[in-house]
Coordinates of C-alpha atoms in Angstrom, one line a residue:
M1 CA -4.1 53.9 77.8
D2 CA -6.2 56.0 79.7
R3 CA -10.1 55.9 80.5
P4 CA -12.3 58.2 78.9
S5 CA -13.1 61.2 81.2
S6 CA -15.0 64.3 80.8
S7 CA -12.2 66.3 79.4
R8 CA -11.5 64.4 76.7
P9 CA -13.1 65.7 73.3
F10 CA -15.8 63.5 71.9
P11 CA -15.7 60.8 74.6
V12 CA -18.4 58.7 73.2
I13 CA -17.9 58.4 68.9
A14 CA -20.5 56.4 66.7
V15 CA -19.2 54.7 63.7
V16 CA -21.6 53.8 61.0
G17 CA -20.7 51.1 58.8
L18 CA -18.2 48.7 59.8
G19 CA -16.6 47.8 56.4
T20 CA -12.7 47.6 56.2
M21 CA -12.7 51.8 56.4
G22 CA -15.3 51.9 59.3
A23 CA -13.4 49.2 61.0
G24 CA -9.8 50.8 60.9
I25 CA -11.4 53.9 62.0
A26 CA -13.0 52.2 65.2
E27 CA -9.9 50.8 66.1
V28 CA -8.0 53.9 66.1
L29 CA -10.5 55.6 68.2
A30 CA -11.1 52.6 70.7
R31 CA -7.2 52.5 71.0
A32 CA -6.8 56.3 71.5
G33 CA -9.2 55.9 74.6
H34 CA -12.7 56.8 73.2
E35 CA -16.1 54.7 73.9
V36 CA -16.6 53.7 70.2
I37 CA -20.2 52.2 69.0
G38 CA -20.1 50.6 65.8
I39 CA -23.4 50.3 64.1
D40 CA -24.0 47.8 61.1
I41 CA -27.0 46.2 59.6
S42 CA -24.6 43.2 58.6
D43 CA -24.0 41.0 61.7
Q44 CA -21.2 39.6 59.8
A45 CA -19.3 43.1 58.8
A46 CA -19.9 43.7 62.8
A47 CA -17.9 40.3 63.6
R48 CA -15.2 41.2 61.5
A49 CA -14.5 44.5 63.1
I50 CA -14.7 43.0 65.9
A51 CA -12.0 40.2 65.1
A52 CA -9.9 42.8 63.1
L53 CA -9.6 44.5 66.7
E54 CA -9.0 41.5 68.8
S55 CA -6.4 40.6 66.0
S56 CA -4.4 44.1 65.9
T57 CA -4.6 44.2 69.6
A58 CA -3.1 40.7 70.1
R59 CA -0.3 41.9 67.7
A60 CA 0.1 44.9 69.6
V61 CA 1.0 42.8 72.9
R62 CA 2.9 40.3 71.1
R63 CA 4.9 43.6 70.0
E64 CA 4.8 45.0 73.6
R65 CA 3.1 47.9 72.9
L66 CA 0.1 46.8 75.0
T67 CA -0.1 45.0 78.0
D68 CA -2.9 42.3 78.2
S69 CA -5.0 44.6 80.5
E70 CA -4.6 47.6 78.4
R71 CA -5.7 45.2 75.5
G72 CA -8.7 44.0 77.4
D73 CA -9.9 48.1 77.9
V74 CA -9.9 48.6 74.5
L75 CA -11.8 45.6 73.4
A76 CA -14.3 46.8 76.3
R77 CA -14.5 50.0 74.5
F78 CA -15.7 48.9 71.2
R79 CA -19.5 47.9 71.1
T80 CA -21.5 47.0 67.9
F81 CA -25.1 47.4 67.3
P82 CA -27.2 46.6 64.3
D83 CA -29.6 49.8 64.8
L84 CA -28.9 53.6 64.4
R85 CA -30.8 54.4 67.4
A86 CA -27.6 53.1 69.3
A87 CA -26.0 56.4 68.3
A88 CA -28.4 58.2 70.7
E89 CA -25.5 59.1 73.1
A90 CA -22.6 59.6 71.1
D91 CA -21.0 63.4 70.9
L92 CA -19.6 62.5 67.1
V93 CA -21.0 60.3 64.4
I94 CA -18.7 59.0 61.8
E95 CA -20.4 58.1 58.6
V96 CA -19.0 55.6 56.4
V97 CA -21.6 53.7 54.6
D98 CA -21.6 52.8 50.7
E99 CA -20.7 56.1 48.2
R100 CA -24.0 56.4 47.1
F101 CA -25.4 59.8 48.2
E102 CA -29.3 58.0 48.8
A103 CA -27.5 55.5 51.3
K104 CA -25.7 58.3 53.2
S105 CA -28.6 60.8 52.8
E106 CA -31.1 58.4 54.4
V107 CA -28.5 57.8 57.4
F108 CA -28.1 61.4 58.0
V109 CA -31.7 61.9 57.9
A110 CA -32.2 59.4 60.6
L111 CA -29.4 60.4 62.8
D112 CA -30.5 63.9 62.8
R113 CA -33.8 62.8 64.7
I114 CA -31.5 60.9 66.7
V115 CA -28.4 62.2 68.3
K116 CA -28.2 64.7 70.8
P117 CA -28.7 68.7 69.5
D118 CA -25.0 69.3 70.1
A119 CA -23.8 66.1 68.3
I120 CA -21.7 66.3 65.3
L121 CA -22.1 64.2 62.1
A122 CA -19.3 63.9 59.8
T123 CA -19.1 61.8 56.6
G124 CA -16.3 60.1 55.4
T125 CA -17.1 60.4 51.7
N126 CA -14.4 61.0 49.2
A127 CA -16.7 62.0 46.2
L128 CA -19.9 63.5 47.2
S129 CA -20.9 66.8 48.3
V130 CA -20.8 67.3 52.0
T131 CA -22.7 70.4 51.7
R132 CA -26.0 68.5 50.1
L133 CA -25.7 66.0 53.0
A134 CA -25.3 68.7 55.3
S135 CA -28.5 70.3 54.1
R136 CA -30.8 67.2 54.8
T137 CA -30.4 67.6 58.4
S138 CA -31.5 70.6 60.9
R139 CA -28.0 70.9 61.8
P140 CA -25.4 72.1 58.9
D141 CA -23.3 74.1 61.2
R142 CA -22.7 70.7 62.8
V143 CA -21.4 68.5 60.0
L144 CA -18.6 68.4 57.9
G145 CA -16.5 65.6 56.1
L146 CA -13.9 63.6 57.8
H147 CA -11.9 61.6 55.4
F148 CA -9.8 58.8 56.6
F149 CA -7.4 56.9 54.2
A150 CA -6.9 52.9 54.4
P151 CA -5.4 51.3 56.1
V152 CA -6.7 53.8 58.9
P153 CA -4.0 52.5 61.8
A154 CA -1.2 52.9 59.6
M155 CA -2.3 56.3 57.2
K156 CA -1.5 59.5 58.9
L157 CA -3.6 61.8 56.7
V158 CA -7.1 62.6 57.4
E159 CA -8.8 65.4 55.2
V160 CA -11.1 67.8 57.1
A161 CA -13.6 69.3 54.7
P162 CA -16.1 72.2 56.3
T163 CA -18.6 73.4 54.1
V164 CA -19.8 77.1 54.1
L165 CA -22.2 76.4 56.7
T166 CA -20.0 74.5 59.2
S167 CA -19.2 76.5 61.9
Q168 CA -15.7 77.3 63.0
E169 CA -16.1 75.5 66.5
T170 CA -17.2 72.2 64.6
T171 CA -14.4 72.5 62.7
D172 CA -11.6 73.1 65.3
S173 CA -13.0 70.6 67.6
V174 CA -12.7 67.8 65.0
T175 CA -9.4 68.9 63.5
G176 CA -8.7 68.8 67.3
L177 CA -9.6 65.3 67.9
V178 CA -7.8 64.2 64.3
R179 CA -4.5 65.8 65.9
A180 CA -5.2 63.8 69.2
L181 CA -5.3 60.6 67.6
G182 CA -1.7 61.4 66.1
K183 CA -3.1 61.9 62.5
E184 CA -2.1 64.9 59.9
P185 CA -5.1 67.2 59.5
V186 CA -5.3 68.8 56.4
P187 CA -8.2 71.5 55.5
V188 CA -9.7 70.9 52.5
G189 CA -12.6 72.5 50.6
D190 CA -16.1 71.0 49.9
R191 CA -15.3 69.2 45.8
P192 CA -15.3 65.4 45.0
G193 CA -11.9 64.1 45.6
F194 CA -10.8 66.6 48.0
I195 CA -7.0 66.9 47.6
A196 CA -5.5 63.4 47.7
D197 CA -8.1 61.6 45.7
G198 CA -9.0 64.5 43.5
L199 CA -5.5 64.3 42.1
L200 CA -5.0 60.4 42.5
F201 CA -8.2 59.2 40.6
G202 CA -7.7 61.5 37.8
Y203 CA -3.9 59.6 37.2
L204 CA -5.6 56.3 37.8
N205 CA -8.2 56.9 34.9
Q206 CA -5.4 57.8 32.8
A207 CA -3.6 54.7 33.3
A208 CA -6.9 52.8 33.0
A209 CA -7.2 54.2 29.7
M210 CA -3.8 53.5 28.8
F211 CA -4.2 49.8 29.3
E212 CA -7.5 50.0 27.6
A213 CA -5.5 51.4 24.5
R214 CA -3.1 48.5 24.3
Y215 CA -0.6 51.2 24.7
A216 CA 1.5 48.9 27.1
T217 CA 0.6 45.7 29.2
R218 CA -0.9 46.0 32.8
E219 CA 2.6 44.7 34.0
D220 CA 4.6 47.6 32.2
I221 CA 2.2 50.3 33.4
D222 CA 2.5 49.9 36.9
A223 CA 6.3 48.5 37.1
A224 CA 6.8 51.8 35.3
M225 CA 5.5 53.9 37.8
R226 CA 6.7 51.8 40.7
L227 CA 10.1 51.7 39.5
G228 CA 10.1 55.6 37.5
C229 CA 8.5 57.4 40.2
G230 CA 9.1 55.0 43.7
L231 CA 5.1 54.9 43.9
P232 CA 4.4 51.9 46.7
M233 CA 1.8 50.3 43.8
G234 CA 1.5 50.9 40.6
P235 CA -2.0 52.0 39.1
L236 CA -4.0 49.7 38.1
A237 CA -3.0 47.3 41.0
L238 CA -4.3 50.0 43.4
L239 CA -7.7 50.5 41.2
D240 CA -8.1 46.9 42.0
L241 CA -7.1 47.5 45.8
I242 CA -9.4 50.7 45.8
G243 CA -12.2 48.6 44.0
I244 CA -13.1 49.6 40.2
D245 CA -17.0 50.5 41.4
T246 CA -15.7 52.7 43.8
A247 CA -13.1 54.6 41.5
Q248 CA -15.7 55.0 39.0
T249 CA -18.4 56.8 41.4
V250 CA -15.4 59.1 42.3
L251 CA -14.7 59.7 38.9
E252 CA -18.5 60.3 38.0
A253 CA -18.5 62.8 41.1
M254 CA -15.4 64.7 40.0
Y255 CA -16.6 65.0 35.8
E256 CA -19.7 66.1 37.0
A257 CA -17.8 68.9 39.1
S258 CA -15.1 69.6 36.8
G259 CA -16.1 68.8 33.1
D260 CA -12.9 67.8 32.7
R261 CA -12.6 64.8 30.0
L262 CA -9.7 63.1 32.1
H263 CA -11.8 62.6 35.0
A264 CA -14.5 61.2 32.5
P265 CA -14.4 57.7 33.5
T266 CA -12.8 55.2 31.0
P267 CA -15.2 53.0 29.6
V268 CA -13.0 50.2 30.6
L269 CA -13.7 51.0 34.5
K270 CA -17.3 51.0 33.2
Q271 CA -17.1 47.6 31.7
L272 CA -15.7 45.9 34.6
A273 CA -17.8 47.1 37.0
A274 CA -20.9 46.1 35.0
A275 CA -19.1 42.7 35.1
G276 CA -18.9 42.5 38.8
L277 CA -15.0 42.4 38.3
L278 CA -14.4 45.1 41.0
G279 CA -10.8 44.1 41.8
R280 CA -9.3 42.2 44.8
K281 CA -12.9 42.1 46.8
S282 CA -14.4 40.1 44.1
G283 CA -11.3 38.3 43.0
R284 CA -10.6 39.9 39.5
G285 CA -10.1 43.3 38.1
F286 CA -7.3 44.4 36.3
Y287 CA -5.5 41.5 37.7
T288 CA -7.1 37.8 38.8
Y289 CA -6.8 37.0 42.4
E290 CA -6.2 33.9 44.2
I291 CA -9.6 34.2 45.9
P292 CA -12.0 37.3 46.6
G293 CA -10.2 39.6 49.1
S294 CA -6.7 38.4 48.3
S295 CA -3.6 40.4 47.4
T296 CA -2.2 37.3 45.7
T297 CA -2.2 37.6 42.0
V298 CA -2.5 34.3 39.7
P299 CA -1.7 34.2 36.1
D300 CA -4.5 34.3 33.5
A301 CA -5.0 35.1 29.6
D302 CA -3.4 38.4 30.2
T303 CA -0.1 37.2 31.9
P304 CA 2.8 37.8 29.7
G305 CA 4.3 34.7 28.7
G306 CA 7.5 33.8 30.3
A307 CA 9.3 32.5 27.2
A308 CA 12.2 34.6 26.2
N309 CA 11.9 36.9 23.0
A310 CA 11.5 34.5 19.9
T311 CA 13.9 36.8 18.1
P312 CA 17.4 37.0 19.1
G313 CA 19.3 40.1 19.5
R314 CA 21.9 41.4 18.1
G315 CA 25.6 40.9 20.1
I316 CA 26.4 44.0 22.1
S317 CA 30.2 44.2 23.5
S318 CA 31.0 47.8 23.0
I319 CA 28.9 50.9 23.6
G320 CA 29.1 54.6 22.7
V321 CA 27.2 57.3 24.9
A322 CA 27.2 60.7 23.3
G323 CA 26.8 63.4 25.7
S324 CA 28.5 65.3 28.6
G325 CA 25.8 66.0 31.1
T326 CA 24.6 64.3 34.3
M327 CA 22.5 61.6 32.0
A328 CA 25.2 60.9 29.5
A329 CA 28.1 60.4 32.5
G330 CA 25.3 58.0 34.4
I331 CA 24.3 55.9 31.6
A332 CA 28.4 55.6 30.8
E333 CA 28.6 54.6 34.3
V334 CA 26.0 52.1 34.1
F335 CA 27.6 50.0 31.4
A336 CA 30.9 50.5 32.4
K337 CA 30.1 48.7 35.7
A338 CA 28.1 45.8 33.6
G339 CA 31.6 45.2 31.9
Y340 CA 31.3 47.0 28.7
E341 CA 33.9 48.9 27.0
V342 CA 32.7 52.5 26.5
V343 CA 33.3 55.3 24.5
L344 CA 32.0 58.7 25.8
A345 CA 31.9 61.2 23.1
A346 CA 31.3 64.9 24.1
R347 CA 31.4 68.0 21.5
G348 CA 35.4 68.4 22.1
Q349 CA 38.0 66.5 24.4
E350 CA 37.7 68.9 27.2
K351 CA 34.1 68.2 27.8
A352 CA 34.7 64.0 27.4
D353 CA 37.6 64.5 30.1
Q354 CA 35.1 66.6 32.5
A355 CA 32.3 64.0 31.8
L356 CA 34.7 61.0 32.4
A357 CA 35.6 63.0 36.1
R358 CA 32.1 63.4 36.9
L359 CA 31.5 59.5 36.4
A360 CA 34.6 59.0 38.4
K361 CA 33.7 61.0 41.2
S362 CA 30.1 59.1 41.4
L363 CA 32.2 55.5 41.4
D364 CA 34.2 57.3 44.5
R365 CA 30.5 57.8 46.2
S366 CA 29.6 54.2 45.9
V367 CA 33.0 53.3 47.1
A368 CA 32.6 55.3 50.3
K369 CA 29.0 53.6 50.7
G370 CA 30.7 50.1 50.2
R371 CA 28.4 49.8 47.2
L372 CA 31.9 48.9 44.9
T373 CA 35.1 48.0 46.1
Q374 CA 38.3 50.1 45.1
E375 CA 39.4 47.7 42.3
Q376 CA 35.6 47.2 40.8
R377 CA 35.7 51.2 40.6
D378 CA 39.2 51.3 39.0
A379 CA 38.3 48.8 36.3
A380 CA 35.0 50.4 35.5
V381 CA 36.6 54.1 34.9
A382 CA 39.2 51.8 33.0
R383 CA 36.3 50.7 30.3
V384 CA 35.6 54.3 29.5
S385 CA 37.5 56.2 26.6
P386 CA 36.5 59.9 26.8
A387 CA 36.3 61.1 22.9
G388 CA 36.2 64.6 21.7
S389 CA 34.1 63.4 18.7
L390 CA 31.5 61.0 17.2
D391 CA 33.8 59.7 14.7
A392 CA 35.0 57.4 17.7
F393 CA 31.9 55.4 17.6
A394 CA 32.7 53.8 14.4
E395 CA 33.0 50.2 15.8
V396 CA 30.7 50.4 18.7
D397 CA 27.8 48.0 18.6
L398 CA 25.1 50.3 20.4
A399 CA 25.1 53.9 20.4
V400 CA 23.2 55.8 23.0
E401 CA 22.3 59.4 22.6
A402 CA 22.2 61.6 25.8
V403 CA 22.1 65.1 24.8
A404 CA 19.9 68.4 25.0
E405 CA 16.0 67.8 24.6
D406 CA 15.7 69.7 21.5
L407 CA 14.7 67.5 18.0
A408 CA 17.1 69.7 15.6
V409 CA 19.9 68.6 18.1
K410 CA 19.0 65.3 17.9
Q411 CA 17.9 65.0 14.5
Q412 CA 21.7 66.1 13.4
L413 CA 23.2 64.0 15.9
F414 CA 21.8 61.1 14.4
A415 CA 22.4 62.1 10.7
T416 CA 26.0 61.8 11.9
L417 CA 25.6 58.9 13.9
D418 CA 24.2 57.2 10.5
K419 CA 27.7 58.3 8.7
V420 CA 30.2 57.2 11.7
C421 CA 28.6 53.9 12.5
K422 CA 28.7 50.6 11.4
P423 CA 26.4 48.4 9.5
G424 CA 24.0 46.9 12.1
A425 CA 24.9 49.2 15.2
V426 CA 21.8 49.9 17.1
L427 CA 20.9 53.6 17.9
A428 CA 19.2 54.7 20.8
T429 CA 17.8 57.9 21.6
T430 CA 17.1 58.7 25.3
T431 CA 14.5 61.1 24.9
S432 CA 11.5 61.8 27.2
S433 CA 9.3 63.6 25.1
L434 CA 10.1 63.8 21.6
P435 CA 9.2 61.3 18.7
V436 CA 11.3 58.7 18.3
V437 CA 10.6 58.2 14.9
A438 CA 11.2 61.7 13.9
V439 CA 14.8 60.9 15.4
A440 CA 15.3 58.0 13.2
M441 CA 14.0 59.4 10.0
A442 CA 17.2 61.5 10.3
T443 CA 18.8 58.4 9.3
S444 CA 19.3 55.7 6.3
R445 CA 18.4 53.3 8.6
P446 CA 15.3 54.0 10.7
Q447 CA 14.7 50.3 11.5
D448 CA 17.9 50.5 13.9
V449 CA 16.8 53.1 15.7
V450 CA 14.9 52.7 19.1
G451 CA 14.0 54.8 22.4
M452 CA 15.9 53.9 25.8
H453 CA 14.7 56.5 28.1
F454 CA 16.6 55.9 31.6
F455 CA 15.6 58.0 34.6
N456 CA 17.6 60.4 36.5
P457 CA 20.1 59.7 38.2
A458 CA 20.4 56.5 36.0
P459 CA 22.8 54.5 38.1
A460 CA 20.2 54.6 40.9
M461 CA 16.9 54.1 38.7
K462 CA 16.1 50.7 37.9
L463 CA 13.3 51.4 34.8
V464 CA 14.3 52.0 31.3
E465 CA 10.9 52.7 28.8
V466 CA 11.9 50.9 25.5
V467 CA 10.2 53.0 22.5
R468 CA 9.3 51.2 19.5
T469 CA 8.4 53.0 16.2
V470 CA 6.6 51.6 13.5
L471 CA 10.0 51.0 11.7
T472 CA 12.1 49.6 14.7
A473 CA 13.2 46.0 13.6
D474 CA 12.3 42.9 15.9
D475 CA 15.8 41.9 16.7
V476 CA 16.8 46.0 17.6
H477 CA 13.8 45.4 19.9
A478 CA 15.1 42.4 21.2
T479 CA 18.7 43.7 21.7
V480 CA 17.7 46.4 23.7
H481 CA 15.6 44.0 26.1
E482 CA 18.9 41.8 26.6
V483 CA 21.0 45.0 27.4
C484 CA 18.8 46.0 30.3
G485 CA 18.7 42.8 31.6
S486 CA 22.7 42.7 31.5
I487 CA 22.8 45.8 33.0
G488 CA 20.3 45.1 35.9
K489 CA 17.4 47.3 34.5
H490 CA 13.9 46.5 34.3
A491 CA 12.7 47.1 30.6
V492 CA 8.9 48.2 29.7
D493 CA 7.5 48.5 26.3
C494 CA 5.9 51.5 25.3
G495 CA 4.8 53.1 21.9
D496 CA 5.9 55.9 20.2
R497 CA 3.7 58.6 21.6
A498 CA 4.5 62.0 23.7
G499 CA 5.6 61.4 27.2
F500 CA 5.7 57.6 27.0
I501 CA 4.1 56.0 30.4
V502 CA 6.0 57.8 33.0
N503 CA 5.6 61.1 31.9
A504 CA 2.4 60.8 30.3
L505 CA 0.6 59.9 33.5
L506 CA 3.0 61.5 36.0
F507 CA 3.0 65.4 34.5
P508 CA -0.9 65.8 34.4
Y509 CA -1.0 64.8 37.6
L510 CA 1.5 67.4 38.6
N511 CA 0.0 70.4 36.2
N512 CA -3.6 69.5 38.3
A513 CA -1.7 70.2 41.5
V514 CA -0.8 73.5 40.1
K515 CA -4.1 74.2 38.9
M516 CA -5.7 73.7 42.6
V517 CA -3.0 76.2 44.1
G518 CA -3.9 78.5 41.1
E519 CA -7.7 78.1 42.1
H520 CA -6.9 78.6 45.7
Y521 CA -7.9 75.4 46.4
A522 CA -5.3 74.6 48.8
T523 CA -1.9 75.3 49.7
V524 CA 1.6 74.4 48.3
E525 CA 2.2 72.7 51.6
A526 CA -1.5 71.1 52.0
I527 CA -1.0 69.8 48.9
D528 CA 2.8 68.1 49.2
S529 CA 1.5 66.7 52.7
A530 CA -1.8 65.4 51.3
M531 CA 0.0 63.0 48.5
K532 CA 2.9 62.0 50.9
L533 CA 0.8 61.1 53.9
G534 CA -2.5 60.2 51.9
G535 CA -0.7 58.5 48.7
G536 CA 2.0 57.4 49.8
Y537 CA 4.3 59.1 47.1
P538 CA 8.1 60.2 48.3
M539 CA 7.6 63.5 47.3
G540 CA 4.9 65.8 47.2
P541 CA 4.2 67.4 43.7
F542 CA 5.7 70.8 44.5
E543 CA 8.7 69.2 45.8
L544 CA 9.0 67.2 42.6
L545 CA 8.2 70.0 40.5
D546 CA 11.2 72.0 42.1
V547 CA 13.4 69.6 41.6
V548 CA 12.7 68.7 37.7
G549 CA 12.5 72.3 36.9
L550 CA 9.3 74.6 36.4
D551 CA 10.9 74.8 32.7
V552 CA 11.4 71.4 32.1
S553 CA 8.1 70.3 33.7
L554 CA 6.2 73.4 31.4
A555 CA 8.0 72.1 27.9
I556 CA 6.6 68.4 29.1
E557 CA 3.3 69.7 29.8
Q558 CA 3.3 71.9 26.5
V559 CA 4.7 68.7 24.7
L560 CA 1.7 66.3 26.1
H561 CA -0.9 69.2 25.2
Q562 CA 0.2 69.4 21.9
E563 CA 0.2 65.3 21.3
F564 CA -3.6 64.9 22.8
R565 CA -5.0 68.2 22.2
D566 CA -7.1 67.4 25.3
P567 CA -8.2 70.7 26.9
G568 CA -7.6 69.3 30.4
L569 CA -3.7 68.6 29.7
A570 CA -3.0 72.5 29.0
P571 CA -0.6 73.6 31.0
A572 CA -1.6 75.5 34.4
P573 CA -1.4 79.5 33.9
L574 CA 0.8 79.7 37.5
L575 CA 2.9 77.3 36.2
E576 CA 3.5 79.6 32.6
H577 CA 3.6 82.6 35.2
L578 CA 6.2 81.5 37.3
V579 CA 8.3 80.3 34.1
A580 CA 8.1 83.4 32.9
A581 CA 9.3 85.1 36.0
G582 CA 12.5 82.9 36.1
C583 CA 11.4 80.9 38.9
L584 CA 12.7 77.4 37.8
G585 CA 13.0 75.4 41.2
R586 CA 15.9 74.6 43.1
K587 CA 18.3 75.4 40.5
T588 CA 17.1 79.5 40.4
G589 CA 16.7 79.2 44.3
R590 CA 13.0 79.8 43.7
G591 CA 9.9 78.0 42.2
F592 CA 6.8 76.9 44.2
R593 CA 9.3 77.3 47.3
E594 CA 12.1 79.5 48.1
Y595 CA 15.8 77.6 48.5
A596 CA 19.0 78.8 50.0
R597 CA 21.5 79.9 47.4
R598 CA 24.3 77.3 47.3

């Protein structure tokens, strides 16, 4: 760890505000060799920042990432003060005080009088206008936004937000600093939320509204997004971590700028904030925590009971799966591996045999990876009987449909199942966007029909959305939960409305990302990087859109828009144009990116 020198950009950096974010920024800067002046009017905040640095560097020594001598140097480079005048010699000042314009403006006006004429002022805001803050100073060309993400030492993304007044030299200098810290700078324009939070907070707001409407429990909403999308945290748990008051502030700023109802803070956020239920930091938000600041939740009045469903399910021993595509074969594989006898029916024996071959090939891959033995593979294949007609479903206890996402096709299939399947058989549709009740009404037994939405690839994805209509019988609902448990899937309950949980939250987020590109706010690459590095998403929105298929994504967006009639859900014009041009993603070789033809 070298000591600061005159050749190092910004040898002295002040951090104003030593909360969690400020302390994290100070740590990263000190460990990178900068002299860091930490400023906070609270002695307790300053003490916590010092303690945090001592703890993290001690941990680094134990892991042999620092020597004792280097640790001493890092600690010596961080000094704390209670007054802004300590920033007088700083080359760069990073402000991370409360997310209120008045508070930040007061700091900027004072700093402008105190710091050197050539010093740069950076704000850590993610919701307020950087331009307005810059205009409060005599140096708007040397002011910009510098938005780190928590926890700062771990998160690679930093959004660099110059204004129309910021000089190129200022932007280049700060961008170089970010790279020198080992972070990934992403250039963004000056608008509330920038990229990552601009996409993230709309999604969080919709999840809060979904909970407020009692459409699904907080546990099911969070589990659905973790298991269905591979996210590190569910949206309501993340709101508690961010802080309900912070979320409300960001959303208010976004709504003021966009006028989009999707950004208008849902009432439950306002109610929680007004009651002082701010999330982890207050000990209670959407969840209740052991103590303020703890990540450990404790049971409360909203915690689901642990008792088994009072209504017993119907006994299930044999299963029929209708369809011949990837999803049908994957679902049949899941049931066969769990020990069920499976009838895999398609339109014609040849298609059914092809589906069985696809299933067997998937199991072969599992054997090659050591996930299954050859004996287990052979036993699973032997449990699957391919059939060229739905007549083979005469004795199944559960029939699962996995055919094309077309209401007329599904209704016709269910009308046939109604005639073929025995009384008491449970009939399930895997639709991801169509009304389950409309499918159920194609039968004479809508009480036996339920939604059972698996995720692709079915053998790997743990989530199943269980969709109960207004007519679904209690024992049918219980049956599906029991079956999901027996095949190792996590079932979440949701009502019969477009998108269920996952797609209703995921696709507006994807659509908003497309709007950002269409409005020339950011590039495809910048947005994908921002969401992976800043949000912990396994894939960026455009990577995901190209994998899902732009035509499929557009169809889901259209269904959501038609269902909820919200202007903010209208498909992005750019998405419509790409689909019209036949650019559908990986399957056509071109979507938001180009791909090599296979």
